[in-house]
RNA sequence: GGGCGAGUAGCUCAGUUGGUUAGAGCGCCUGCCUUACACGCAGGAUGUCGGGGGUUCGAGUCCCUCCUCGCCCACCA
């Protein structure tokens, strides 16, 4: 048949580039992804809502495989629920990403030889806004290319006027509730970004540094003690020392408490104090106290009311800051902290006050945005009091209101919340939500306000606004509520769609984002924002190194889409990723990496071509009107397998939501096994439908008469449902094929597969189970013949005679001899074989024997060897089995059904042994 | 320092509450352009389930121990 004669317009090769974009546009134009508040049953509608909030990528981000994986997972779940009939909403958005974005713009300025101070605050913000307008949101456009079915009408941005309003409201509310306060303490400071960081933003890094032991000279020498040795990893902070501390019970030193020592180099006198914080077992048991540059020392300093001199500038150079007087010697002023460390060490060497230098393993904190070593720094910052917020968030996970998958992350979450510390939310940046606090110049009043303040409310004096902005995460933690209309609690989207359902993200932001969202959900809405947190793995290369653009081991998802299609990308990612496991891909060999998806897409395409070529385009009969007596065994089998596959798929996907608000024990950690779902669907399509059922229809389907019509109807129905099951994973190709199916005229069909009803599985009936079992016997017979053909290298074209000597199922083989012959390219007879001719034998599990006449084809000797080997192996296995069945313990302790099945097996094997032995005797002569 | 996870075929990984002869994809070998598909079809090979010990009638699965990786958390200077 030439191409023009084919009754369809499918090209021989699937070309994703040509079809995907057009299909996507049709979905968008038809509003397939748009959710409607009015249809939610929380808002008078008749549908259960299903809502997913997209983790907003940074507005400046460019799509990488991490986004590809994250959004594919979300889209699979969202498309599944949409087909299942939920009012499904997937809210997309971007994050203004304070530090990250500001850093990029600053870098651009630097390239122009400018700094942000050259522009000034307003001009800098203007420039950043322009930059975001120009390039921002590119990633959301890219997400469309991988098929993301988000409701683009609701695209959110953490810096939009609406969301900014929510941020300000949240700040003011928490302040009113006494949960936001201004604190003077040592925080993490990035000397490069010139801002404070939260504890989470200062990442630990295990490093080998030095532990320097420095000798402090005791002032007013008495009792022979002239020097005290003090260990430190940061000698440069010595300049800010205000005391040495020892443990009050440390008998080596406690008589020195109250005496004074001299700081080396500067010879400033500082006291020796006693504090329980000191661990006598570490180092020398004496600690230098630098309150302004170490959080612990700060606490000690507070307890002992010590001064807190600042000896470092914000950019990490040495300076005489607050309360420092002339502590930093002139020759160190303006010197970088690490250079200063070197110089001080050299000076100490000269004065013989450096006792020792030892390599030392310790954790050093780095800025999560620029990797600069963070400096502890005394400053005024805004904090959120976290313990009250953490309480309900902790309870939510403990009582099953919110579950975290995989289960192991729940312990991590609980541990973090139990030990939570206050959240530093102020940043010394320009790009971000400015803190809504004003200070009166005259009376020093502090005004926290929902609206901008022009003058002091008590004295009428002029006011100035706090210079700082809020941590980016202070806007993202509101995302599930702010995107739906909060603070307007009666906003239709909030009523219809809050709480949401699943949150799908990477474990890296469990603390940054997920747990804070849960806290915000309780703080502002009194309810958890979602009932399921699904934490997926990381995309890595073949050396298990996390993919990243800077390392050059990344994969651009758009390259994959261009080469193999979005469906190939999606299938590969979903099928290859176990629950919570990392995904390894080879960035140097995209073809190999994405072969599973590409191959499967091609397979689907070709099944579609076969179907449309052979079934044609005229409507088929509806399966509902087919009588049982019209169905062949193969028809019954494939329908049974379809039903079983639907059940498997549903089991893998699990319950979409907790039945009564809280997860029941048995359901809590079930579901969302997306790779199992993918595998069940693939197995059905490829191994059942394509490999077997489709082959059985060849010859039937072209024939005129009712059986051909039945085959057309079943094939179409089964493929229709297979496409439905696969649509969440491979939306484009399934929609494209589905649009062309010759549906029954009466079928109540919808316009798009994307909104077609999700298949409903039914418990398998006995006739169904029986059909599956019987067709499996037929398949076994076919495989047996194929194996013999292969074993004896019988040319594919060569016709052979096969005899089935049926022990149990005579009618089965009589009825299907022709089919077995067709599938195994042989001529099959049922009955007795011609006597004593050389033949190959194979046993079917129902006890029947497949006999292939080998006269003139192969040598008998080889066959005998094979038979003997088979017999020997069977005897060994039978021996083990029989021993077990004679074991008292097994009989008494094993479940009855296990014992029973083992008994049956033994009988079967004994029968086989008899048959095999007889064969060996007749063929090989004893 | 504390906690968690992993170690199963050459590679990436599944293996549900212990229960037939441990699976899949990719790769590999053999034979096939069988009129949907060579991105395919048919057949095949490959595993002391990290080591050792234990519980059990029965262990990849449970317990102990050791080894090797990885991740998270952490104020020992």
PDB file of C-alpha atoms (C1' of nucleotides) in Angstrom, chain A residues 13 204 206 231-233 277 279 282 287 296 360 362-363 365 408 415 421 511 542 544 584 592 596 598-599 602-603 606-607 609-610 679 686 690-691 694-695 698 786-787 790 825 887 889-890 893-895 905 909, chain B residues 1-6 10-16 18-21 23-28 30-45 56-58 69-77:
ATOM      1  CA  UNK A  13       7.802   8.658  11.513  1.00  0.00           C
ATOM      2  CA  UNK A 204      27.769  24.246  56.208  1.00  0.00           C
ATOM      3  CA  UNK A 206      33.268  20.595  56.005  1.00  0.00           C
ATOM      4  CA  UNK A 231      42.941  27.832  70.695  1.00  0.00           C
ATOM      5  CA  UNK A 232      41.118  29.539  67.840  1.00  0.00           C
ATOM      6  CA  UNK A 233      40.384  28.961  64.169  1.00  0.00           C
ATOM      7  CA  UNK A 277      29.775  27.420  77.956  1.00  0.00           C
ATOM      8  CA  UNK A 279      34.256  22.841  77.311  1.00  0.00           C
ATOM      9  CA  UNK A 282      38.449  20.992  73.961  1.00  0.00           C
ATOM     10  CA  UNK A 287      38.224  30.316  75.057  1.00  0.00           C
ATOM     11  CA  UNK A 296      28.298  31.932  71.271  1.00  0.00           C
ATOM     12  CA  UNK A 360      41.671  21.155  61.933  1.00  0.00           C
ATOM     13  CA  UNK A 362      35.565  21.961  60.960  1.00  0.00           C
ATOM     14  CA  UNK A 363      32.409  23.188  59.358  1.00  0.00           C
ATOM     15  CA  UNK A 365      29.420  28.412  56.714  1.00  0.00           C
ATOM     16  CA  UNK A 408      11.982   9.269  55.733  1.00  0.00           C
ATOM     17  CA  UNK A 415      13.645  17.269  63.907  1.00  0.00           C
ATOM     18  CA  UNK A 421      15.332  28.957  65.828  1.00  0.00           C
ATOM     19  CA  UNK A 511      13.190  23.978  55.371  1.00  0.00           C
ATOM     20  CA  UNK A 542      26.576   9.243  35.311  1.00  0.00           C
ATOM     21  CA  UNK A 544      26.312  10.925  40.359  1.00  0.00           C
ATOM     22  CA  UNK A 584      20.940   9.574  36.495  1.00  0.00           C
ATOM     23  CA  UNK A 592      20.953   6.742  24.884  1.00  0.00           C
ATOM     24  CA  UNK A 596      13.296   4.569  26.666  1.00  0.00           C
ATOM     25  CA  UNK A 598      11.762   7.892  22.389  1.00  0.00           C
ATOM     26  CA  UNK A 599      11.410   4.186  21.651  1.00  0.00           C
ATOM     27  CA  UNK A 602       7.672   5.468  18.384  1.00  0.00           C
ATOM     28  CA  UNK A 603       6.021   2.226  19.408  1.00  0.00           C
ATOM     29  CA  UNK A 606       3.270   2.667  15.014  1.00  0.00           C
ATOM     30  CA  UNK A 607       0.457   0.959  16.870  1.00  0.00           C
ATOM     31  CA  UNK A 609      -0.545   3.620  12.268  1.00  0.00           C
ATOM     32  CA  UNK A 610      -1.373  -0.060  12.247  1.00  0.00           C
ATOM     33  CA  UNK A 679       5.656   0.565  33.826  1.00  0.00           C
ATOM     34  CA  UNK A 686       3.933  -3.034  24.412  1.00  0.00           C
ATOM     35  CA  UNK A 690       1.394  -4.785  20.512  1.00  0.00           C
ATOM     36  CA  UNK A 691       3.206  -8.078  20.961  1.00  0.00           C
ATOM     37  CA  UNK A 694      -2.427  -6.855  17.678  1.00  0.00           C
ATOM     38  CA  UNK A 695      -0.851  -9.896  16.038  1.00  0.00           C
ATOM     39  CA  UNK A 698      -4.040  -9.716  11.643  1.00  0.00           C
ATOM     40  CA  UNK A 786       9.400 -20.102  18.640  1.00  0.00           C
ATOM     41  CA  UNK A 787      12.038 -21.310  21.026  1.00  0.00           C
ATOM     42  CA  UNK A 790      15.400 -20.586  17.391  1.00  0.00           C
ATOM     43  CA  UNK A 825       4.776 -19.344  11.659  1.00  0.00           C
ATOM     44  CA  UNK A 887       9.693 -31.034  56.549  1.00  0.00           C
ATOM     45  CA  UNK A 889       8.131 -27.344  60.337  1.00  0.00           C
ATOM     46  CA  UNK A 890       7.053 -26.333  56.898  1.00  0.00           C
ATOM     47  CA  UNK A 893       3.971 -23.402  60.232  1.00  0.00           C
ATOM     48  CA  UNK A 894       3.585 -22.353  56.621  1.00  0.00           C
ATOM     49  CA  UNK A 895       0.206 -20.932  55.559  1.00  0.00           C
ATOM     50  CA  UNK A 905       3.614 -28.111  42.078  1.00  0.00           C
ATOM     51  CA  UNK A 909       6.713 -31.827  38.378  1.00  0.00           C
TER      52      UNK A 909
ATOM     53  C1'   G B   1      29.519  15.014  66.651  1.00  0.00           C
ATOM     54  C1'   G B   2      24.070  13.470  65.652  1.00  0.00           C
ATOM     55  C1'   G B   3      20.572  11.448  62.172  1.00  0.00           C
ATOM     56  C1'   C B   4      19.095   9.226  57.581  1.00  0.00           C
ATOM     57  C1'   G B   5      19.622   6.585  53.040  1.00  0.00           C
ATOM     58  C1'   A B   6      22.044   3.307  49.642  1.00  0.00           C
ATOM     59  C1'   G B  10      28.087  -4.582  32.438  1.00  0.00           C
ATOM     60  C1'   C B  11      25.044   0.404  33.665  1.00  0.00           C
ATOM     61  C1'   U B  12      20.519   2.765  36.018  1.00  0.00           C
ATOM     62  C1'   C B  13      17.218   0.761  39.180  1.00  0.00           C
ATOM     63  C1'   A B  14      12.184  -2.369  40.840  1.00  0.00           C
ATOM     64  C1'   G B  15      11.487  -6.075  44.402  1.00  0.00           C
ATOM     65  C1'   U B  16       4.823  -4.481  48.665  1.00  0.00           C
ATOM     66  C1'   G B  18       9.516 -13.100  54.988  1.00  0.00           C
ATOM     67  C1'   G B  19       6.689 -17.814  50.768  1.00  0.00           C
ATOM     68  C1'   U B  20       6.909 -20.911  43.667  1.00  0.00           C
ATOM     69  C1'   U B  21      12.721 -21.147  39.480  1.00  0.00           C
ATOM     70  C1'   G B  23      12.681  -8.802  37.679  1.00  0.00           C
ATOM     71  C1'   A B  24      12.571  -4.192  34.135  1.00  0.00           C
ATOM     72  C1'   G B  25      14.944  -0.622  30.928  1.00  0.00           C
ATOM     73  C1'   C B  26      19.526   0.339  28.567  1.00  0.00           C
ATOM     74  C1'   G B  27      23.784  -2.423  26.941  1.00  0.00           C
ATOM     75  C1'   C B  28      25.595  -7.380  25.192  1.00  0.00           C
ATOM     76  C1'   U B  30      22.478 -15.083  17.892  1.00  0.00           C
ATOM     77  C1'   G B  31      19.002 -15.002  13.939  1.00  0.00           C
ATOM     78  C1'   C B  32      15.615 -12.006  11.208  1.00  0.00           C
ATOM     79  C1'   C B  33      14.316  -5.676   6.487  1.00  0.00           C
ATOM     80  C1'   U B  34       7.763 -11.532   8.904  1.00  0.00           C
ATOM     81  C1'   U B  35       3.326  -5.826   4.287  1.00  0.00           C
ATOM     82  C1'   A B  36       2.714  -0.916  12.236  1.00  0.00           C
ATOM     83  C1'   C B  37       7.517  -0.245  13.980  1.00  0.00           C
ATOM     84  C1'   A B  38      15.456  -2.117  12.666  1.00  0.00           C
ATOM     85  C1'   C B  39      13.690   3.846  17.594  1.00  0.00           C
ATOM     86  C1'   G B  40      11.779  -2.958  15.397  1.00  0.00           C
ATOM     87  C1'   C B  41      10.798  -8.652  15.882  1.00  0.00           C
ATOM     88  C1'   A B  42      12.144 -13.593  17.813  1.00  0.00           C
ATOM     89  C1'   G B  43      15.457 -16.146  20.893  1.00  0.00           C
ATOM     90  C1'   G B  44      19.591 -15.958  24.481  1.00  0.00           C
ATOM     91  C1'   A B  45      23.533 -15.048  28.236  1.00  0.00           C
ATOM     92  C1'   U B  56      12.970 -19.055  60.953  1.00  0.00           C
ATOM     93  C1'   C B  57      10.294 -24.840  58.079  1.00  0.00           C
ATOM     94  C1'   G B  58      11.866 -20.845  54.676  1.00  0.00           C
ATOM     95  C1'   C B  69      29.546   5.243  49.241  1.00  0.00           C
ATOM     96  C1'   G B  70      26.012   9.361  49.552  1.00  0.00           C
ATOM     97  C1'   C B  71      22.773  12.973  51.905  1.00  0.00           C
ATOM     98  C1'   C B  72      20.866  16.049  55.848  1.00  0.00           C
ATOM     99  C1'   C B  73      21.540  18.447  60.489  1.00  0.00           C
ATOM    100  C1'   A B  74      25.096  20.605  64.119  1.00  0.00           C
ATOM    101  C1'   C B  75      27.543  27.192  68.290  1.00  0.00           C
ATOM    102  C1'   C B  76      32.915  22.744  70.458  1.00  0.00           C
ATOM    103  C1'   A B  77      36.478  27.813  70.091  1.00  0.00           C
TER     104        A B  77
END
